[in-house]
Amino acid sequence: MSAVTSGLSLFHPQGRIARPSNPFGKDIANAALFRALITHGDFEDVAVLNQAGLTDEELKQELGQAGNVRISSAALTNTSWPSRHGTLVRGQPYLSELAWLRRQSHCDQDYSLVGLIHTIAPPAVRELIAACTLAPTHPWDALVCTSPAVQLAMTAMFDGLAEHCAARLGAVRAPRPRLPVIPLAVDTDALAQQAADQRSRNQLRQRLGIASDDVVALWVGRLSYYEKAFPQSMFQAMALAAQQCSRRLHFLLVGWFPGGEPEMQAYKQAVDLLAPDLNVIVLDGNDPQLVAQSWAAADFFASLVDNIQETFGLTPVEAMAAGLPVVVSDWDGYRYTVRDHIDGFLIPTLISPGGAPGELLANLHSLELESYQTYVGAVAQHTAVHIQQAAAAIGRLVDESDLRRSMGKAAQQRAQMTFSWPTVVSQYKELFDELAEVRRRSDPLSAKAGACVQPIRGEPFADFRHFATHTLDSVHTLRLADGVTAADLAGRLEVQLNRLYPGVRCSADDAHQLLRKLEVAGPVGLNLQVLIGEAPAERGPFLKTTLVWLAKMGLVDWLPRSDQTPEDRDLPQ
């Protein structure tokens, strides 16, 4: 088992960290986590396993390298870097394939796998998470839960799966990764600075026609009724509060509509019918400068989510860091991050007991007759947020400036103490150390039990070799096909179809060298082992697929000459 070092490996297939348009919360959170681990983790070197083939320098620019941390780019399937570092972190909860990759390299006990759970609403996501039960995961692996609500749901899921496996298969063990709770975090200093910018506050308010004495409620994020929150409760609560307050109230929605114009019109209609006298303003949430100005212009934050897609809730934490009191639904991670009547108000929620309606939704979605958006949207439509209590909380914050200041100060202190990146990174480092100690104390034999290749997914060449007449192996003697020279490869490569799928073979230069060896050998040819025997062991399989590829193009022959032409065989009478 490799010793733990002061390095870290990150599994990030896309390589790029830049913020996309209309981002999901997980995109923002993962980028911030990776940068924070580099900035605050005190690691000497960090390897980023990616599919994009980025250079070390390109990764440094993407990650915003701090200090003297060495950044290295590596292939997705590389296990040497994680083995050296002791930990491989992924910003998703899918550990199964990473565990099988580790098993194939015979390094189960060399490093820990750490995944991050962002949502547990999609059944497909839960199935992918549950796959780690049958994969070679170990007690030194972990799935980070961003809130106790996630931890509770995942514990129940794994317990239910264990009961099923015991009844169905007679299983006596139900291994699973650890499920620690570590929250997401935000750049508390940057948000506090943005919110304190009085010039930005005045500029945006003046641009929007909002008087200095008026009160602004703020929402930040996707404007999606089916994946985030139905807005009716917020519109009704704001309108009800506005009727009873001594100051004018404005509701600022800073975000984007994933469904475009039709969904924007649906929101507009809801405002027209439910809050016709409320000034609701929609601004582009993809504009960072506008978002920063909105933190400054706002007086409090509101997010009455009702969707099971939400498991932590990053924007209320951002609002707290900005020094804003919050009015949020008493829901999943929100009740973990927000202290009721201290940082703001938690508004009671009510969900249907389900039964037949829930089974109908689940069955329609599992049969692919209804989309995921319908699945979660229908649940949200039948989840209530208490409108009158929300209105009362909003009304107090509108009328009581001292309460806004005291709650905003408390919220900002909580964000700085609990949800800043240095604090959260220290929790990750403690987890890495704990997992390393579990690896150190574990029985090496237990880490090797079971199959070396995923038996269900398999390996296509091995699984289907019986489809073919022959499988290339050490008994074969290879030679150039009749009338072929090594130079003919160039002509074959002019055919676009011959150049497809290069990732499972060696380069064209390697292929040409193989052909040259066969050309020198002449009609006698070379045994496979002689032909590739001097190559490093890890290149052998790729050289073999290269040779089959050359045979596919008619450049290499694998049959004995006596089997090649019909006239040399005994033909049927």
XYZ file of C-alpha atoms in Angstrom:
573
model
C 0.000 0.000 0.000
C 1.347 3.413 -0.959
C 2.050 5.942 1.737
C -0.190 8.975 1.935
C 1.476 12.064 0.496
C 0.687 15.743 0.511
C -0.888 15.536 -2.939
C -4.397 15.114 -4.289
C -5.933 13.704 -7.469
C -9.126 15.104 -9.009
C -11.344 13.208 -11.470
C -12.749 15.827 -13.830
C -13.495 14.451 -17.331
C -14.261 17.776 -19.031
C -11.056 19.384 -17.772
C -12.403 22.905 -18.191
C -13.643 24.701 -15.085
C -15.117 27.796 -16.736
C -18.680 28.663 -15.747
C -21.160 27.626 -18.470
C -24.233 29.617 -19.425
C -27.366 28.702 -17.439
C -25.290 26.658 -14.971
C -26.589 24.103 -12.526
C -25.617 24.542 -8.894
C -23.383 21.476 -9.066
C -21.312 23.083 -11.846
C -20.643 26.148 -9.723
C -20.053 24.106 -6.561
C -17.605 21.671 -8.177
C -15.535 24.415 -9.778
C -15.376 26.260 -6.468
C -14.492 23.067 -4.568
C -11.621 22.175 -6.888
C -10.203 25.675 -6.750
C -10.597 25.796 -2.969
C -8.823 22.458 -2.476
C -5.888 23.842 -4.430
C -5.923 27.250 -2.749
C -6.564 26.187 0.855
C -5.577 22.492 0.913
C -1.847 23.002 1.416
C -1.077 20.278 -1.145
C 2.292 20.141 -2.853
C 0.894 18.794 -6.104
C -2.525 18.155 -7.631
C -3.216 15.881 -10.606
C -6.355 16.418 -12.681
C -7.521 13.294 -14.507
C -9.325 14.561 -17.596
C -10.459 13.539 -21.059
C -9.800 16.910 -22.693
C -6.045 16.367 -22.932
C -5.276 19.745 -21.386
C -1.687 20.704 -20.748
C -0.408 21.454 -17.262
C -0.331 25.145 -18.099
C -3.910 25.148 -19.387
C -5.070 23.490 -16.163
C -3.278 26.110 -14.092
C -5.209 28.806 -15.915
C -8.498 26.950 -15.475
C -7.985 26.323 -11.773
C -6.416 29.631 -10.863
C -3.358 28.045 -9.281
C -2.349 29.534 -5.954
C 1.082 29.437 -4.362
C 3.574 26.796 -5.428
C 1.136 23.962 -6.021
C 2.239 21.786 -8.954
C -0.628 21.056 -11.347
C -0.392 17.974 -13.558
C -2.717 16.758 -16.305
C -3.323 13.011 -16.598
C -5.524 10.574 -18.482
C -8.903 9.637 -16.970
C -7.848 6.016 -16.525
C -4.570 6.865 -14.813
C -4.304 5.130 -11.425
C -0.664 5.931 -10.677
C -1.394 9.509 -9.605
C -4.198 8.559 -7.157
C -2.016 5.720 -5.819
C 0.748 8.243 -5.165
C -1.588 10.746 -3.520
C -3.869 8.410 -1.578
C -7.140 10.134 -2.578
C -9.147 10.598 -5.789
C -11.961 13.170 -5.554
C -14.871 13.318 -7.969
C -17.488 16.078 -8.032
C -20.207 13.490 -8.683
C -21.442 10.521 -6.604
C -20.666 7.840 -9.179
C -17.934 5.658 -7.632
C -18.743 2.304 -9.217
C -16.710 2.636 -12.415
C -13.837 4.307 -10.575
C -13.793 1.375 -8.155
C -13.642 -1.128 -11.020
C -10.869 0.871 -12.667
C -8.941 0.761 -9.403
C -9.562 -2.989 -9.124
C -8.307 -3.637 -12.685
C -5.035 -1.955 -11.722
C -4.807 -4.079 -8.537
C -4.523 -1.037 -6.294
C -7.704 -1.165 -4.182
C -5.873 -0.345 -0.992
C -3.626 2.326 -2.492
C -6.149 5.143 -2.454
C -9.627 6.251 -1.404
C -12.450 7.329 -3.671
C -14.405 10.392 -2.542
C -17.542 11.432 -4.428
C -19.879 14.359 -3.854
C -23.686 14.029 -3.851
C -25.501 17.043 -5.313
C -28.976 15.637 -5.930
C -30.782 12.421 -5.105
C -34.100 13.188 -6.781
C -33.471 11.449 -10.150
C -34.064 7.688 -9.828
C -31.297 7.126 -12.391
C -28.860 8.985 -10.153
C -29.844 6.870 -7.149
C -29.313 3.709 -9.206
C -25.834 4.889 -10.191
C -25.045 5.686 -6.567
C -26.361 2.290 -5.436
C -24.133 0.539 -8.002
C -21.198 1.041 -5.637
C -22.734 -1.657 -3.400
C -21.814 -4.348 -5.939
C -18.654 -2.604 -7.114
C -15.358 -3.124 -5.234
C -15.794 -0.112 -2.966
C -14.500 -0.250 0.591
C -14.882 1.360 4.027
C -12.059 3.734 3.050
C -14.236 5.268 0.323
C -16.803 8.005 0.915
C -19.819 9.728 -0.586
C -19.986 13.238 0.825
C -23.512 14.320 1.775
C -23.996 18.079 1.681
C -26.697 18.032 4.362
C -28.160 15.704 7.008
C -31.243 15.355 4.784
C -29.095 13.766 2.072
C -27.342 11.526 4.590
C -30.667 10.313 5.986
C -32.047 9.540 2.512
C -28.889 7.711 1.408
C -28.731 5.667 4.603
C -32.345 4.583 4.063
C -31.623 3.718 0.428
C -28.581 1.584 1.237
C -30.416 -0.093 4.132
C -33.333 -0.968 1.859
C -30.966 -2.338 -0.775
C -29.202 -4.456 1.850
C -32.520 -5.938 2.977
C -33.409 -6.781 -0.617
C -30.033 -8.431 -1.311
C -30.348 -10.479 1.888
C -33.809 -11.718 0.914
C -33.078 -12.196 -2.772
C -29.478 -13.441 -2.725
C -28.891 -14.508 0.865
C -26.279 -11.770 1.202
C -24.736 -11.478 4.653
C -22.657 -8.374 3.927
C -23.758 -5.013 2.551
C -20.633 -2.910 1.960
C -21.079 0.761 1.238
C -18.939 3.893 1.223
C -18.989 6.139 4.240
C -21.597 8.933 4.220
C -20.036 11.944 5.988
C -21.801 15.311 6.062
C -19.679 18.151 4.682
C -21.492 21.251 3.398
C -20.858 23.226 0.268
C -19.190 26.583 0.700
C -18.966 30.002 -0.917
C -16.421 32.768 -1.262
C -17.627 34.632 1.804
C -15.144 37.497 1.490
C -16.014 38.218 -2.141
C -19.752 38.150 -1.469
C -19.417 40.403 1.567
C -17.406 42.859 -0.500
C -19.954 42.837 -3.334
C -22.861 43.390 -0.950
C -21.104 46.273 0.795
C -20.624 48.193 -2.456
C -22.870 51.199 -1.869
C -22.169 52.568 -5.321
C -23.422 49.378 -6.978
C -26.489 49.445 -4.748
C -27.369 52.983 -5.748
C -26.644 52.418 -9.450
C -28.849 49.366 -9.825
C -31.688 50.831 -7.765
C -31.591 54.030 -9.777
C -31.556 52.056 -13.033
C -34.616 50.045 -11.911
C -36.513 53.031 -10.478
C -36.336 51.814 -6.875
C -36.280 54.518 -4.228
C -33.661 54.490 -1.490
C -36.330 53.871 1.186
C -37.980 51.017 -0.707
C -37.250 47.421 0.248
C -35.944 44.849 -2.250
C -36.448 41.106 -1.910
C -34.057 38.994 -3.991
C -34.122 35.580 -5.648
C -31.015 34.250 -7.430
C -30.901 31.111 -9.589
C -32.769 29.113 -12.198
C -36.338 30.210 -12.823
C -37.713 26.732 -13.289
C -41.021 25.689 -11.784
C -40.373 21.997 -12.482
C -36.776 21.721 -11.224
C -36.408 24.505 -8.660
C -39.539 26.057 -7.232
C -43.073 26.885 -8.257
C -43.154 30.699 -7.842
C -46.814 31.100 -6.872
C -46.173 30.873 -3.126
C -43.507 33.567 -3.320
C -45.664 35.868 -5.455
C -48.676 35.487 -3.156
C -46.633 35.927 0.024
C -44.885 39.007 -1.367
C -48.168 40.516 -2.515
C -49.849 39.831 0.835
C -46.922 41.347 2.742
C -46.810 44.376 0.437
C -50.457 45.170 1.208
C -49.708 45.372 4.927
C -46.286 47.082 4.934
C -45.469 50.733 5.378
C -42.738 50.651 2.722
C -42.914 49.724 -0.932
C -41.669 46.210 -1.689
C -39.987 45.092 -4.909
C -39.188 41.500 -5.873
C -36.027 41.029 -7.924
C -35.633 37.722 -9.788
C -32.038 37.301 -10.964
C -31.752 34.146 -13.029
C -32.679 32.507 -16.307
C -35.536 30.472 -17.766
C -34.287 27.030 -18.901
C -37.461 26.661 -20.987
C -37.150 30.064 -22.623
C -40.002 32.363 -23.579
C -42.946 30.004 -22.790
C -41.807 29.601 -19.197
C -41.150 33.312 -18.810
C -44.724 33.951 -19.959
C -46.005 31.415 -17.407
C -44.242 33.347 -14.622
C -45.586 36.637 -15.969
C -49.134 35.303 -16.003
C -48.768 34.121 -12.404
C -47.611 37.594 -11.363
C -50.433 39.294 -13.255
C -53.075 37.142 -11.586
C -51.627 36.627 -8.096
C -49.621 39.816 -7.459
C -50.768 42.475 -9.957
C -49.603 45.370 -7.765
C -46.187 43.889 -6.933
C -43.191 45.203 -8.854
C -41.485 42.023 -10.064
C -38.270 42.570 -12.029
C -36.369 39.835 -13.917
C -32.635 40.294 -14.539
C -30.076 38.132 -16.349
C -28.470 35.758 -13.863
C -25.738 34.895 -16.373
C -24.244 38.382 -16.002
C -21.748 38.227 -13.082
C -21.606 42.004 -12.721
C -25.387 42.224 -12.529
C -25.509 39.445 -9.935
C -22.907 41.279 -7.833
C -24.933 44.503 -8.041
C -28.056 42.598 -7.008
C -26.436 41.411 -3.773
C -25.712 45.065 -3.010
C -29.141 46.349 -4.012
C -31.145 43.791 -2.011
C -32.421 44.041 1.581
C -33.310 40.386 2.127
C -33.319 37.089 0.258
C -36.294 34.814 -0.468
C -36.343 31.227 -1.702
C -39.472 29.177 -1.059
C -38.330 26.018 -2.810
C -40.613 22.989 -2.965
C -38.620 20.636 -5.213
C -36.969 17.347 -4.275
C -34.202 18.265 -6.730
C -32.888 20.665 -4.077
C -30.636 18.986 -1.504
C -28.455 21.792 -0.104
C -29.255 25.206 -1.504
C -26.226 27.305 -2.387
C -27.929 30.646 -2.974
C -29.250 31.105 0.599
C -25.682 30.585 1.825
C -24.467 33.150 -0.705
C -27.137 35.537 0.581
C -26.042 34.960 4.171
C -22.428 35.648 3.196
C -23.667 38.858 1.588
C -25.151 39.873 4.945
C -28.771 39.426 3.925
C -31.439 37.905 6.166
C -33.255 35.072 4.425
C -36.834 33.858 4.139
C -36.685 30.245 2.983
C -38.848 27.163 3.073
C -38.252 24.656 5.867
C -36.895 22.142 3.382
C -33.981 19.678 3.102
C -30.610 21.468 3.288
C -32.179 24.864 3.956
C -33.021 23.860 7.505
C -29.376 22.785 7.920
C -27.877 26.066 6.747
C -30.419 28.603 8.069
C -31.155 29.057 11.771
C -34.806 29.966 12.229
C -35.376 33.420 13.789
C -31.580 33.987 13.871
C -30.380 34.185 10.273
C -33.897 34.619 8.945
C -37.096 32.615 8.861
C -37.876 29.005 7.964
C -41.384 28.726 6.505
C -43.323 25.466 7.176
C -43.903 23.090 4.269
C -46.396 20.286 3.659
C -45.945 17.287 1.355
C -48.499 14.724 0.200
C -48.344 11.293 1.875
C -48.156 9.789 -1.607
C -49.006 6.124 -1.933
C -50.789 5.445 -5.213
C -50.054 8.917 -6.728
C -46.345 8.575 -5.943
C -46.237 5.020 -7.282
C -47.915 6.217 -10.468
C -45.273 8.908 -10.948
C -42.431 6.517 -10.224
C -43.782 3.856 -12.571
C -44.443 6.259 -15.431
C -40.933 7.662 -15.118
C -39.235 4.261 -14.805
C -41.117 3.078 -17.907
C -39.859 6.224 -19.696
C -43.418 7.396 -20.317
C -42.878 10.614 -18.381
C -39.747 12.782 -18.166
C -37.708 13.511 -15.089
C -39.005 17.078 -15.223
C -42.571 15.766 -14.940
C -41.524 13.417 -12.155
C -40.080 16.128 -9.904
C -42.425 18.861 -11.120
C -45.534 16.877 -10.190
C -44.143 16.290 -6.696
C -43.419 20.001 -6.307
C -46.910 20.941 -7.511
C -48.302 18.893 -4.631
C -45.950 20.291 -1.976
C -47.143 23.373 -0.103
C -45.273 26.279 1.474
C -47.263 28.208 4.111
C -48.097 31.466 2.339
C -49.451 33.360 5.345
C -46.408 32.633 7.525
C -44.128 33.571 4.641
C -46.019 36.851 4.272
C -45.711 37.561 7.994
C -41.942 36.938 7.912
C -41.530 39.109 4.826
C -43.634 41.848 6.392
C -41.466 41.946 9.492
C -38.293 42.278 7.440
C -39.827 45.012 5.293
C -40.988 47.116 8.248
C -38.215 46.411 10.771
C -34.869 47.678 9.521
C -33.177 46.805 12.832
C -34.319 43.200 12.446
C -32.933 43.111 8.915
C -29.578 44.361 10.162
C -29.347 41.997 13.147
C -30.402 38.919 11.193
C -28.145 39.876 8.288
C -25.181 40.248 10.634
C -25.896 36.885 12.283
C -26.273 35.231 8.879
C -22.996 36.669 7.641
C -21.142 35.489 10.740
C -22.575 31.998 10.340
C -21.538 31.882 6.698
C -18.014 32.997 7.557
C -17.698 30.496 10.405
C -19.366 27.483 8.790
C -19.597 27.851 5.022
C -16.318 29.490 4.003
C -13.967 27.465 1.811
C -11.067 27.325 4.301
C -13.425 25.817 6.885
C -14.926 23.284 4.486
C -11.577 22.316 2.946
C -10.268 21.544 6.433
C -13.199 19.115 6.847
C -12.288 17.436 3.560
C -8.676 17.070 4.670
C -9.806 15.516 7.961
C -11.919 13.064 5.941
C -8.955 12.190 3.691
C -6.828 11.474 6.772
C -9.544 9.321 8.363
C -9.956 7.266 5.192
C -6.197 6.822 4.905
C -6.102 5.450 8.452
C -8.888 2.983 7.597
C -6.870 1.824 4.572
C -3.763 1.431 6.687
C -5.527 -0.775 9.237
C -7.453 -2.912 6.766
C -6.675 -6.518 5.896
C -4.959 -6.587 2.468
C -6.761 -9.827 1.583
C -10.176 -8.206 2.003
C -9.227 -5.554 -0.543
C -8.627 -8.205 -3.225
C -11.810 -10.252 -2.881
C -14.064 -10.537 -5.912
C -13.773 -10.094 -9.668
C -11.114 -7.930 -11.316
C -13.357 -6.758 -14.164
C -16.929 -5.542 -13.890
C -18.766 -8.810 -14.677
C -21.967 -7.156 -15.934
C -20.394 -4.505 -18.111
C -17.505 -6.751 -19.066
C -14.919 -6.086 -21.761
C -16.278 -6.236 -25.323
C -13.363 -7.918 -27.096
C -13.194 -10.658 -24.451
C -16.954 -11.033 -24.031
C -17.594 -11.472 -27.755
C -14.455 -13.222 -28.943
C -16.511 -16.356 -29.629
C -18.337 -14.377 -32.326
C -15.205 -14.444 -34.514
C -13.380 -17.304 -36.227
C -10.090 -16.480 -34.532
C -8.817 -14.381 -31.657
C -5.381 -12.830 -32.125
C -2.992 -14.526 -29.717
C 0.527 -15.893 -29.359
C -0.076 -18.857 -31.720
C -0.514 -16.549 -34.686
C 2.224 -15.768 -37.164
C 1.520 -12.534 -38.998
C 2.753 -11.358 -42.379
C 1.976 -8.709 -44.921
C -0.941 -9.553 -47.165
C -0.025 -10.581 -50.692
C 1.021 -7.656 -52.844
C 1.171 -5.224 -49.902
C 4.054 -3.020 -48.698
C 4.385 -0.919 -45.561
C 4.022 2.198 -47.699
C 0.444 1.213 -48.555
C -0.666 2.352 -45.092
C -0.628 5.994 -46.208
C -3.145 5.309 -48.939
C -5.430 3.385 -46.602
C -5.403 6.285 -44.132
C -6.718 8.639 -46.794
C -10.034 6.796 -46.349
C -11.882 8.628 -43.585
C -13.655 5.502 -42.378
C -10.305 3.842 -41.700
C -9.322 6.632 -39.305
C -12.289 6.316 -36.938
C -12.018 5.299 -33.264
C -8.257 5.868 -32.811
C -8.397 5.759 -29.012
C -8.135 1.956 -28.713
C -5.057 1.515 -30.892
C -1.555 2.918 -31.266
C -0.539 5.772 -33.540
C -0.144 5.623 -37.308
C 3.654 5.772 -36.805
C 3.465 2.717 -34.546
C 1.358 0.941 -37.153
C 3.890 1.752 -39.861
C 6.712 0.347 -37.726
C 4.800 -2.906 -37.299
C 4.314 -3.123 -41.051
C 8.016 -2.451 -41.648
C 8.959 -5.326 -39.326
C 6.666 -7.638 -41.245
C 8.028 -6.330 -44.525
C 11.567 -7.185 -43.456
C 10.462 -10.642 -42.294
C 9.060 -11.408 -45.732
C 6.567 -14.189 -46.560
C 7.569 -16.199 -43.466
C 6.190 -13.473 -41.218
C 6.666 -13.048 -37.481
C 5.076 -14.668 -34.484
C 2.923 -12.214 -32.497
C 5.135 -12.423 -29.437
C 8.252 -11.722 -31.471
C 6.553 -8.860 -33.269
C 5.496 -6.959 -30.114
C 7.630 -8.634 -27.470
C 10.004 -5.710 -26.939
C 7.207 -3.210 -26.266
C 6.292 -2.235 -22.675
C 3.629 -4.510 -21.202
C 1.033 -1.761 -20.980
C 1.320 -1.106 -24.740
C 0.862 -4.740 -25.726
C -2.967 -4.753 -25.828
C -3.018 -1.568 -27.929
C -0.477 -3.004 -30.362
C -2.696 -6.071 -30.754
C -5.755 -3.986 -31.622
C -3.527 -2.054 -34.027
C -2.582 -5.284 -35.793
C -6.232 -6.335 -36.101
C -6.987 -2.862 -37.480
C -4.239 -3.334 -40.074
C -5.728 -6.722 -40.948
C -9.135 -5.062 -41.296
C -7.634 -2.765 -43.946
C -6.221 -5.769 -45.802
C -2.594 -4.942 -44.966
C -1.861 -7.823 -42.578
C -2.696 -11.514 -42.983
C -3.109 -13.898 -40.068
C -3.964 -17.115 -41.981
C -1.344 -19.677 -43.075
C -0.637 -19.399 -46.793
C -2.197 -22.817 -47.408
C -5.499 -21.426 -46.096
C -5.327 -18.253 -48.120
C -6.450 -19.224 -51.647
C -9.212 -21.614 -52.745
C -6.986 -23.350 -55.299
C -4.690 -24.554 -52.497
C -7.546 -26.290 -50.683
C -9.486 -29.472 -51.363
C -12.654 -28.123 -52.955
C -15.942 -29.981 -52.479
C -17.007 -32.173 -55.416
